[in-house]
Coordinates of N, CA and C in Angstrom, one line a residue:
X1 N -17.0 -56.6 5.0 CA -17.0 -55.5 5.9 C -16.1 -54.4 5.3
X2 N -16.4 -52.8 5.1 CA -15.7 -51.8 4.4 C -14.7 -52.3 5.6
X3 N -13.4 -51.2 5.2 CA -12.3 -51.2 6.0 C -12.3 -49.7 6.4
X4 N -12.3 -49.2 7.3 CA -12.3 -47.5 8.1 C -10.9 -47.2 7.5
X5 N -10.7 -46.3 6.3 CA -9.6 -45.8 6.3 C -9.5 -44.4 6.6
X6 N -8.0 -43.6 7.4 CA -8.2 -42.4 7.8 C -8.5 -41.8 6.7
X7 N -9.3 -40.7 7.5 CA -10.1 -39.5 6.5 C -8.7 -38.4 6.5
X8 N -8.8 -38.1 5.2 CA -7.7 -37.2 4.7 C -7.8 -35.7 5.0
X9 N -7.4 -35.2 5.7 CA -7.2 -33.3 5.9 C -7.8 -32.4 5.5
X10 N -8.3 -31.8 6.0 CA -9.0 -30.5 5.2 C -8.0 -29.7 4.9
X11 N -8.5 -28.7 4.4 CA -7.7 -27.5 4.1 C -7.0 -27.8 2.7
X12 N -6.4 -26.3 2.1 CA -5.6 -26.2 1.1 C -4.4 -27.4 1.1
X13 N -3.7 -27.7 -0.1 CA -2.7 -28.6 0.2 C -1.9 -27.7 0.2
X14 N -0.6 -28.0 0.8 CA 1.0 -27.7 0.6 C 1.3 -27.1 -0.6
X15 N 2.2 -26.1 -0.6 CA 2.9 -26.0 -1.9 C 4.2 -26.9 -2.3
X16 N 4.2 -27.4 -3.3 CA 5.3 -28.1 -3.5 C 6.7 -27.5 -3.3
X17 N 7.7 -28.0 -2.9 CA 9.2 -27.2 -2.2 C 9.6 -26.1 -3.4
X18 N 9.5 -26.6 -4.5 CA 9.9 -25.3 -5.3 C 9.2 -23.9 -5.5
X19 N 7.9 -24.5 -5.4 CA 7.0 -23.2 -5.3 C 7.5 -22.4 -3.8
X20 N 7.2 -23.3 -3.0 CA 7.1 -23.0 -1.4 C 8.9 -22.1 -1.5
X21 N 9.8 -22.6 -1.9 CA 11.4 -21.8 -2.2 C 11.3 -20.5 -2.7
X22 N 10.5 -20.4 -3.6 CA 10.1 -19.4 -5.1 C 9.3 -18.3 -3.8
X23 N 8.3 -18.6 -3.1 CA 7.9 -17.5 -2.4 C 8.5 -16.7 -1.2
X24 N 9.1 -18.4 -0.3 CA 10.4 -17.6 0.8 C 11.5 -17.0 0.0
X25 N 11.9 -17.2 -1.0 CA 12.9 -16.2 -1.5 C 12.4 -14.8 -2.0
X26 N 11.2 -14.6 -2.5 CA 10.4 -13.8 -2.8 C 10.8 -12.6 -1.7
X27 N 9.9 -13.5 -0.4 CA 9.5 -12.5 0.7 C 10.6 -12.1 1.2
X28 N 11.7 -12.8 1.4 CA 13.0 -12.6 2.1 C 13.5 -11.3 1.3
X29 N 13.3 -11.1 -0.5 CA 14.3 -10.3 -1.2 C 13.5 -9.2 -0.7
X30 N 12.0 -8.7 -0.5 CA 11.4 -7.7 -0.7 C 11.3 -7.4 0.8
X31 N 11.5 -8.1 2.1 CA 11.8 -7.7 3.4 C 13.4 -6.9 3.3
X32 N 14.2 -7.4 2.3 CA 15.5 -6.9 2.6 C 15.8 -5.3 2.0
X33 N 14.9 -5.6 1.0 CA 14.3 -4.1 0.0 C 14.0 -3.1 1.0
X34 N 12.9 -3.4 1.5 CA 12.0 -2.6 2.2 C 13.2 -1.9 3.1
X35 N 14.1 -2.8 3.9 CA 15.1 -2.5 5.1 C 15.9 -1.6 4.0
X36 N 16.8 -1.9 3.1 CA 17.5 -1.1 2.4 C 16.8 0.3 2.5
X37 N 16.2 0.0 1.7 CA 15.2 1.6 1.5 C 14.6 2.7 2.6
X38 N 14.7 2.1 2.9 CA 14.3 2.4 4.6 C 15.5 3.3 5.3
X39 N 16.8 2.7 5.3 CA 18.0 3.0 5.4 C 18.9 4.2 4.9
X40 N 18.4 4.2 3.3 CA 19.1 5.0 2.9 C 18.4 5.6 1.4
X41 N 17.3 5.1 1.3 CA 16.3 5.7 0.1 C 17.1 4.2 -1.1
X42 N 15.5 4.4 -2.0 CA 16.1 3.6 -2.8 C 16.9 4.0 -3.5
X43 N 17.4 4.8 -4.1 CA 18.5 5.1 -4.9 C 19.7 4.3 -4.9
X44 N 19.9 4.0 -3.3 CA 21.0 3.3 -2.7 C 21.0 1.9 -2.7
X45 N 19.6 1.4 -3.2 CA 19.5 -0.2 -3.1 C 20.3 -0.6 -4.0
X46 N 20.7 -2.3 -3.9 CA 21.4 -2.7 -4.8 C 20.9 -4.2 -5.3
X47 N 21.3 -4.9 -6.4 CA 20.6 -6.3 -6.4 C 21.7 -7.0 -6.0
X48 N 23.4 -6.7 -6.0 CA 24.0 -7.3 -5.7 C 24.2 -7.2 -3.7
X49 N 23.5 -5.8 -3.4 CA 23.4 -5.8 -1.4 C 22.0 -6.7 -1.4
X50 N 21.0 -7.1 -1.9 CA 19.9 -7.8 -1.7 C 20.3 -8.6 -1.5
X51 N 21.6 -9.5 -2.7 CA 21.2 -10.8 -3.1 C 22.3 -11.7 -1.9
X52 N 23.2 -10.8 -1.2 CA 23.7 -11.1 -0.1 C 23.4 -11.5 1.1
X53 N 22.3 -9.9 1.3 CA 22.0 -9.9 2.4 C 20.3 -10.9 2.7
X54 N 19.9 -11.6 1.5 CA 18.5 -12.1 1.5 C 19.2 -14.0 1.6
X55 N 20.6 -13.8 1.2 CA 21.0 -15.3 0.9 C 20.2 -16.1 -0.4
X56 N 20.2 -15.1 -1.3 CA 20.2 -15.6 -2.7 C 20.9 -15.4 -4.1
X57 N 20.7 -16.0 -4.9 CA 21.4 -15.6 -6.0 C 21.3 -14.6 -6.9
X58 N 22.2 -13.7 -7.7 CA 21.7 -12.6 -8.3 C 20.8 -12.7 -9.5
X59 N 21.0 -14.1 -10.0 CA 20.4 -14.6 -11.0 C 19.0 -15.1 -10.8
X60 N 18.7 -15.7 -9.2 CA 17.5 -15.9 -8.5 C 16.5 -14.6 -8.6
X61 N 17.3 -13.5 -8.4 CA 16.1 -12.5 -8.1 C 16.1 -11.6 -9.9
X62 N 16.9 -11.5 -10.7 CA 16.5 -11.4 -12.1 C 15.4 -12.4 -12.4
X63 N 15.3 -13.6 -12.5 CA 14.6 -14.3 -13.1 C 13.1 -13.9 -12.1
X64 N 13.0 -13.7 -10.9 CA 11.5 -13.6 -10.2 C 11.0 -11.7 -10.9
X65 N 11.6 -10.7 -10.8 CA 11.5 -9.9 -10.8 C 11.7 -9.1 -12.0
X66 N 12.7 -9.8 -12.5 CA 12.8 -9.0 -14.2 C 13.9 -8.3 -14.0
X67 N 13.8 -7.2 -13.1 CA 15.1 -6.0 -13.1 C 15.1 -5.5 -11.7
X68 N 15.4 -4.1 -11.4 CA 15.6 -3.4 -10.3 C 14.3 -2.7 -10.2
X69 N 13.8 -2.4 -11.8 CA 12.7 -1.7 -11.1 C 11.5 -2.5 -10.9
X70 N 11.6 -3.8 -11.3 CA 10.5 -4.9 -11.1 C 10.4 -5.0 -9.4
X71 N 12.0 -5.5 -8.6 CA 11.6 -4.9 -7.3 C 11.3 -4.2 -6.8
X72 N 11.3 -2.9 -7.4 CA 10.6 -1.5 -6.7 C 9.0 -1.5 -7.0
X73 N 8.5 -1.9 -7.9 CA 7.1 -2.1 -8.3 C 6.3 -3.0 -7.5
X74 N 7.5 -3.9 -7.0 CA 6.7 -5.0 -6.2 C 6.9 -4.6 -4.6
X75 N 7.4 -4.7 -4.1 CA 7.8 -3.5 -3.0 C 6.8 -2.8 -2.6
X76 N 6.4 -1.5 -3.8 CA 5.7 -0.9 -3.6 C 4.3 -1.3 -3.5
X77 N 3.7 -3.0 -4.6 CA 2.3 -3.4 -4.1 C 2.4 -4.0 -2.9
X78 N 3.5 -4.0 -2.5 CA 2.9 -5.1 -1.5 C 3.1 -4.0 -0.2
X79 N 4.0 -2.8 -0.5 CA 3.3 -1.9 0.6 C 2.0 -1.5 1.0
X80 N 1.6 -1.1 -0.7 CA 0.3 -0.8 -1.1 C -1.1 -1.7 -0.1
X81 N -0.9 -2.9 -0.3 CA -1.8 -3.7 0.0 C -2.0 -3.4 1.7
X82 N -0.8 -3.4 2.4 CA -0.5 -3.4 3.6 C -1.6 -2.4 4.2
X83 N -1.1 -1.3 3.2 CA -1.2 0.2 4.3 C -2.8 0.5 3.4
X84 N -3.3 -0.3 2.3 CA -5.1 -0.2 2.4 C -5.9 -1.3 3.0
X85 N -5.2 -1.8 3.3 CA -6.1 -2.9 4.6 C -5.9 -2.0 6.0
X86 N -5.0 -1.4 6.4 CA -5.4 -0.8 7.4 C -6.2 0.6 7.2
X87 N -6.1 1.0 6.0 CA -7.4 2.2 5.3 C -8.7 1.9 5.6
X88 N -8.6 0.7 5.2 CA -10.4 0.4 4.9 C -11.0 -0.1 6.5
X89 N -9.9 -1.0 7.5 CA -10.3 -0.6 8.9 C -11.0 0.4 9.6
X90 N -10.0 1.4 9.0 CA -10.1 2.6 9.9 C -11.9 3.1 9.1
X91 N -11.5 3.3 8.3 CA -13.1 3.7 7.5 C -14.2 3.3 7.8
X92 N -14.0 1.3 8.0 CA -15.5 0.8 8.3 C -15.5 0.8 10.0
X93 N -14.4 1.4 10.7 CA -14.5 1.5 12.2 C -15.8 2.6 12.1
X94 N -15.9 3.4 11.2 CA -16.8 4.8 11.5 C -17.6 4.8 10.2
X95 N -18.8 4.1 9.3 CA -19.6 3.8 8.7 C -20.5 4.5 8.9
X96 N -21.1 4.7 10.1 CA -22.2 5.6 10.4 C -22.2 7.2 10.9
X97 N -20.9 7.4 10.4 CA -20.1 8.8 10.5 C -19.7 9.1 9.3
X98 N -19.6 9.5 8.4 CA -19.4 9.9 6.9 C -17.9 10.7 7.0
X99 N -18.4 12.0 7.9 CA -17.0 12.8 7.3 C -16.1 12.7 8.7
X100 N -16.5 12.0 9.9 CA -15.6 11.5 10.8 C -14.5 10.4 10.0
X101 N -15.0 9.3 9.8 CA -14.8 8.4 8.8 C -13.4 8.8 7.7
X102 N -14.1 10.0 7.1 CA -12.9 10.5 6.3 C -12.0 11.4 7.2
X103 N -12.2 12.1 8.2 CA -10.8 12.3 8.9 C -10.2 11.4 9.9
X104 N -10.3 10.7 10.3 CA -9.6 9.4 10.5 C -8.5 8.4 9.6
X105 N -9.4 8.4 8.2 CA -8.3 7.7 7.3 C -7.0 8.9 6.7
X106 N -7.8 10.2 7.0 CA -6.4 11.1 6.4 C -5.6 11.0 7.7
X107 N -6.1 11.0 8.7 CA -5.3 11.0 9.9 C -4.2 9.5 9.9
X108 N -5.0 8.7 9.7 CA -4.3 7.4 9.5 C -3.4 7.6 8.2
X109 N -3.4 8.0 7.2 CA -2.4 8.4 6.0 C -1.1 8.7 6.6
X110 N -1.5 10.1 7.3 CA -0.4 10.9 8.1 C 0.2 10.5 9.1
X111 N -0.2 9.3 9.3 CA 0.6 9.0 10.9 C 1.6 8.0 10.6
X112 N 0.8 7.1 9.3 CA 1.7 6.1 8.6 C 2.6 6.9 7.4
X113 N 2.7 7.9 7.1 CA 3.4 9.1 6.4 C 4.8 9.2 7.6
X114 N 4.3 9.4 8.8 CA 5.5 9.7 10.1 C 6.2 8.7 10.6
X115 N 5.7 7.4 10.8 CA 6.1 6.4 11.7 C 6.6 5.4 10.8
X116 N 6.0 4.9 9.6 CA 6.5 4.1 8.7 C 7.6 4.4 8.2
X117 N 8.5 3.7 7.9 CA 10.8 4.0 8.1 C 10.5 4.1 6.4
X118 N 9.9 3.0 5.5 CA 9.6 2.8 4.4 C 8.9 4.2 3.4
X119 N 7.8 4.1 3.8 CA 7.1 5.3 3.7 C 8.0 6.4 3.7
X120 N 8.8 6.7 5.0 CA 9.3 8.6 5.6 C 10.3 8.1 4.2
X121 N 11.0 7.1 4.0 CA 12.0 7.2 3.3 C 12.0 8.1 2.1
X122 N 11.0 7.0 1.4 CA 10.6 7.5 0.1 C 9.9 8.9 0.2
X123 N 9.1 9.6 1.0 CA 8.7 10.9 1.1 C 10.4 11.8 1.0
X124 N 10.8 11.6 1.8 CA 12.1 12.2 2.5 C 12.9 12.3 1.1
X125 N 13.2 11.3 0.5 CA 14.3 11.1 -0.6 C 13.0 12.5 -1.4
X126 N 11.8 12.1 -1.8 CA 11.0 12.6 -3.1 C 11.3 14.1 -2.4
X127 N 10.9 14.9 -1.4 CA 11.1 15.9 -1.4 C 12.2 16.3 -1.7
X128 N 13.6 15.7 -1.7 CA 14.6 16.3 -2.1 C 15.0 15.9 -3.3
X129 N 13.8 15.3 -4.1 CA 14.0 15.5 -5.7 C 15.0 13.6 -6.7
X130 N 15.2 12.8 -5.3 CA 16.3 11.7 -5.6 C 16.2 10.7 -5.8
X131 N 14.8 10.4 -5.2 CA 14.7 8.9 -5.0 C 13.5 8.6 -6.5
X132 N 14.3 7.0 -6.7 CA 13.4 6.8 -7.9 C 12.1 5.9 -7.5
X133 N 11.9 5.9 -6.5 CA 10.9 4.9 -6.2 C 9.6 5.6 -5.8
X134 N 9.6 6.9 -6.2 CA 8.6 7.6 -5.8 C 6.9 7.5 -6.9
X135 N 8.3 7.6 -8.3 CA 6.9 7.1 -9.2 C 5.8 6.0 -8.9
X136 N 6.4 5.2 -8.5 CA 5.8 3.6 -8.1 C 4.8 4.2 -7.6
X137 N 4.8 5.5 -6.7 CA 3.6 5.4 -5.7 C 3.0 6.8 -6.4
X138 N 3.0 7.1 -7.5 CA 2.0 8.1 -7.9 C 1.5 7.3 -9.2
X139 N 2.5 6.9 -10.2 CA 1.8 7.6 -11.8 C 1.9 5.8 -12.5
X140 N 2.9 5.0 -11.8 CA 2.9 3.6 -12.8 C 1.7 2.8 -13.0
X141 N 1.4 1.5 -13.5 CA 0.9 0.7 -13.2 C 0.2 0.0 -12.2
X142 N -1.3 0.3 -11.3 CA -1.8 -0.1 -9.8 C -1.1 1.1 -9.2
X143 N -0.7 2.1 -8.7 CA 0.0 3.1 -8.2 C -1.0 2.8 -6.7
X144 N -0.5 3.3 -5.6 CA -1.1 4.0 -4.1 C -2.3 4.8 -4.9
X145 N -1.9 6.0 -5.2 CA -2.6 6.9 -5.8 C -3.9 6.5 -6.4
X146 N -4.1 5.5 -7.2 CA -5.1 4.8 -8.2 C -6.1 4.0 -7.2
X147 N -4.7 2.9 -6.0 CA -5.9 1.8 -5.3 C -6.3 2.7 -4.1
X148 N -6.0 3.7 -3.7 CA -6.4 4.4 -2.6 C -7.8 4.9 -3.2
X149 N -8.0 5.9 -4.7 CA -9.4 6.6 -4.8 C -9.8 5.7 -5.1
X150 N -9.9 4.3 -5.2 CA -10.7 3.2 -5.8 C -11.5 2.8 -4.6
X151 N -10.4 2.1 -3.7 CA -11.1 2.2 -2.7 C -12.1 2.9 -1.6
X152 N -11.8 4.2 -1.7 CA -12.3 4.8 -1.1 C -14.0 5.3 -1.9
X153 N -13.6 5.6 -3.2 CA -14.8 5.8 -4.0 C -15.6 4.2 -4.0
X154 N -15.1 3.1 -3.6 CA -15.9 1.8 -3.3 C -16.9 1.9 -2.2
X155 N -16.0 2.4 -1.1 CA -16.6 2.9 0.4 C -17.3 3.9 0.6
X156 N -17.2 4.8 -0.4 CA -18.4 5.7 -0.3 C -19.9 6.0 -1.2
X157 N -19.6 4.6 -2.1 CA -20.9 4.6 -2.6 C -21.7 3.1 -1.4
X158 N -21.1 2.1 -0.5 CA -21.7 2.1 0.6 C -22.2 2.7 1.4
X159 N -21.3 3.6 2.0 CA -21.8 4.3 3.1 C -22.9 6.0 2.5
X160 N -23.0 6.3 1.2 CA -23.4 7.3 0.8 C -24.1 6.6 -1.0
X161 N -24.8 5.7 -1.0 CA -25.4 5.4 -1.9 C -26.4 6.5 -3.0
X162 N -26.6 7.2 -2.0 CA -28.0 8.1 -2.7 C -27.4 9.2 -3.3
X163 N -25.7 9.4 -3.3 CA -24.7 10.0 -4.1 C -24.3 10.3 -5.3
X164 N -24.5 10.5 -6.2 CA -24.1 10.6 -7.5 C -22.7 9.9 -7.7
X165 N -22.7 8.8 -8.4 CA -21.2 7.8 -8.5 C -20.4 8.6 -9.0
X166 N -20.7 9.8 -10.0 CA -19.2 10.9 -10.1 C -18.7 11.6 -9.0
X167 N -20.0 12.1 -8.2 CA -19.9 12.6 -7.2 C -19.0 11.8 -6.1
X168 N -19.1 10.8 -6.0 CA -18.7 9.7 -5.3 C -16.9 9.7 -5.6
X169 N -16.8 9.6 -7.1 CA -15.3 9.3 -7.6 C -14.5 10.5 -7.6
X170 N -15.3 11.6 -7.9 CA -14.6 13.6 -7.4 C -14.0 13.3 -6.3
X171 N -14.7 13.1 -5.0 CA -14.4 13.1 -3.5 C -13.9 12.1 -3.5
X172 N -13.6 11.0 -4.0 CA -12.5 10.5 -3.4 C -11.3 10.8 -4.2
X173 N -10.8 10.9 -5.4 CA -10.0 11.6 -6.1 C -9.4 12.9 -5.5
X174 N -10.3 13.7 -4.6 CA -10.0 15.2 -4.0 C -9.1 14.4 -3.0
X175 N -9.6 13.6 -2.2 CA -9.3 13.6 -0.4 C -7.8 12.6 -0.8
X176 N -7.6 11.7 -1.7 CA -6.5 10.9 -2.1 C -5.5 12.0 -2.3
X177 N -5.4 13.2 -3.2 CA -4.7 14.0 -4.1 C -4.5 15.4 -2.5
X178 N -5.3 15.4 -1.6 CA -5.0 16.1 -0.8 C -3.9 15.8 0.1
X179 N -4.5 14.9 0.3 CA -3.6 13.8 1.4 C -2.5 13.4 1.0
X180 N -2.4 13.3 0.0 CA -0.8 13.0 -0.6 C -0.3 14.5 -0.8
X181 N -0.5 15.4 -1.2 CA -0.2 16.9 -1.1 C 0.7 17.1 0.3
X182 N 0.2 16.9 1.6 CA 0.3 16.9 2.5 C 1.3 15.7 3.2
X183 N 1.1 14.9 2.4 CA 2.0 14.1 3.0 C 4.2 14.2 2.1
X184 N 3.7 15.0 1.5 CA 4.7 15.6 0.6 C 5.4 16.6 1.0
X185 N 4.2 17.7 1.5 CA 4.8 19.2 1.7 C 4.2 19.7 2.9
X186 N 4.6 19.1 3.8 CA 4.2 19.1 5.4 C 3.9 20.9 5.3
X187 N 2.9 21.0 6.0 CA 3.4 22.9 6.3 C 2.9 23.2 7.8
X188 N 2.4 24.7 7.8 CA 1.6 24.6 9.9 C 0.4 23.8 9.4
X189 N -0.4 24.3 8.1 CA -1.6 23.8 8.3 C -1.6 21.8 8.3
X190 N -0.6 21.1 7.3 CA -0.7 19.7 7.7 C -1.6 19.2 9.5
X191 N -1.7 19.7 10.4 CA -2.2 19.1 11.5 C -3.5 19.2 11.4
X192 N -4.3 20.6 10.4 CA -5.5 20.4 10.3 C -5.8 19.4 9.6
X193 N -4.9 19.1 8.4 CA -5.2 18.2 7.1 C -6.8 17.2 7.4
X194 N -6.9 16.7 8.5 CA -8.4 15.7 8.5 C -9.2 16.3 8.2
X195 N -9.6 17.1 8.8 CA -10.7 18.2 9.2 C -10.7 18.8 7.9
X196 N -9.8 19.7 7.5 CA -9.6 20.3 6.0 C -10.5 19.6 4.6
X197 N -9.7 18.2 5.0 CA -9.9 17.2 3.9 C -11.4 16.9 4.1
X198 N -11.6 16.4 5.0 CA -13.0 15.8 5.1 C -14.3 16.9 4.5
X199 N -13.9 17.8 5.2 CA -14.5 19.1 4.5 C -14.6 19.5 3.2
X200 N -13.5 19.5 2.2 CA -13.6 19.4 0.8 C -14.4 18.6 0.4
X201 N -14.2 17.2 0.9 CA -14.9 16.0 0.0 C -16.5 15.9 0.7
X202 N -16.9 16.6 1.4 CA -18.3 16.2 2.0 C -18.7 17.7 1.2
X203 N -18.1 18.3 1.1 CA -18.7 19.8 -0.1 C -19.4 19.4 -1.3
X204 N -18.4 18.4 -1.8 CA -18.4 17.3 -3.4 C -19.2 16.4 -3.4
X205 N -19.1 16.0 -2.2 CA -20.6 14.6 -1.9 C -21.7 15.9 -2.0
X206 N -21.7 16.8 -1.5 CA -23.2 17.2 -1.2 C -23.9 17.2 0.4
X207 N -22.8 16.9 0.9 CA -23.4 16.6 2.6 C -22.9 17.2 3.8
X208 N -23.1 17.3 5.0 CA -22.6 18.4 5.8 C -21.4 18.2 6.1
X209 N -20.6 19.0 6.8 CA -19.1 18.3 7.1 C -19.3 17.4 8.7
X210 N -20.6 17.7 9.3 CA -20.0 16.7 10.5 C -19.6 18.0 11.6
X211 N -20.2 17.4 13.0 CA -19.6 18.6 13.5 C -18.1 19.4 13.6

């Protein structure tokens, strides 16, 4: 007669404690980053205030990160990721609206431009010329700037297939490089910025702006 032995778990297994240490230290240094920065611009971050205030070693976060600017690179994707998952929401909320669709995500840029402590920081410090963490989010390696027209140029050869793919990658390269314009150098017109924007890039698609 077999013997019924219990059936073993589904799911992924465990990470082993070192791995599983390796990532809570991880997330702990770049939660403490984020706060720093947030605070007082990165300029002011330090690896010796992280490595205090995260309860790790200074030697712990050299070896995950490389340097100072390794944490600002990483910082900055893992903002990155944050604030285009809530991009691509707002986009496929309105699919069957083209240039509604795109004023909504500039709207959503600009709101997370005001309300995000992370985000205002780094804008705040960049307009006064100080903060070094601003490159992260235009010109390095994976930049904001790069996964935002990627995405967006992803989402509009969905929703606008019968588009020309240059046409497709123009308009979203416009409405990214606007939106960051604006989110830079606020002026009276910044409150039209959706409408403005959407408008540009539905010129470039080739399609109406939408009422």
């Amino acid at each position: 007669m077999r013997e019924n032995r219990p059936s073993l778990p589904s799911g992924p297994r465990p990470d082993p404690p070192r791995v599983a240490w390796r990532k809570q230290m991880r997330e702990r240094v770049l939660q403490e980053a984020r706060a720093l920065a947030a605070e007082g611009g990165w300029d002011r971050v330090r690896v010796g205030d992280l490595a205090l205030r995260a309860d790790v070693s200074r030697p712990s976060i050299y070896k995950e990160f490389g340097d100072r600017a390794g944490i600002g690179q990483a910082l900055v994707l893992r903002e990155t990721e944050e604030f285009l998952r809530g991009l691509a929401a707002v986009l496929d909320e309105r699919r069957d609206d083209l240039a509604a669709a795109l004023r909504a995500g500039v709207a959503h840029a600009l709101v997370e431009a005001g309300t995000n402590p992370f985000i205002g920081a780094v804008l705040t410090a960049a307009r006064g010329g100080t903060d070094a963490l601003l490159p992260f989010l235009t010109s390095r390696p994976e930049p904001v700037f790069t996964s935002a027209s990627e995405l967006l140029a992803q989402w509009l050869g969905e929703v606008a297939p019968t588009v020309a793919a240059d046409r497709r990658v123009e308009a979203a390269d416009l409405a990214v490089r606007l939106t960051i314009s604006h989110m830079l150098l606020r002026s009276p017109l910044t409150a039209d910025a959706p409408e403005r924007v959407s408008r540009a890039a539905c010129a470039v698609l080739g399609l109406p702006p939408g009422p």
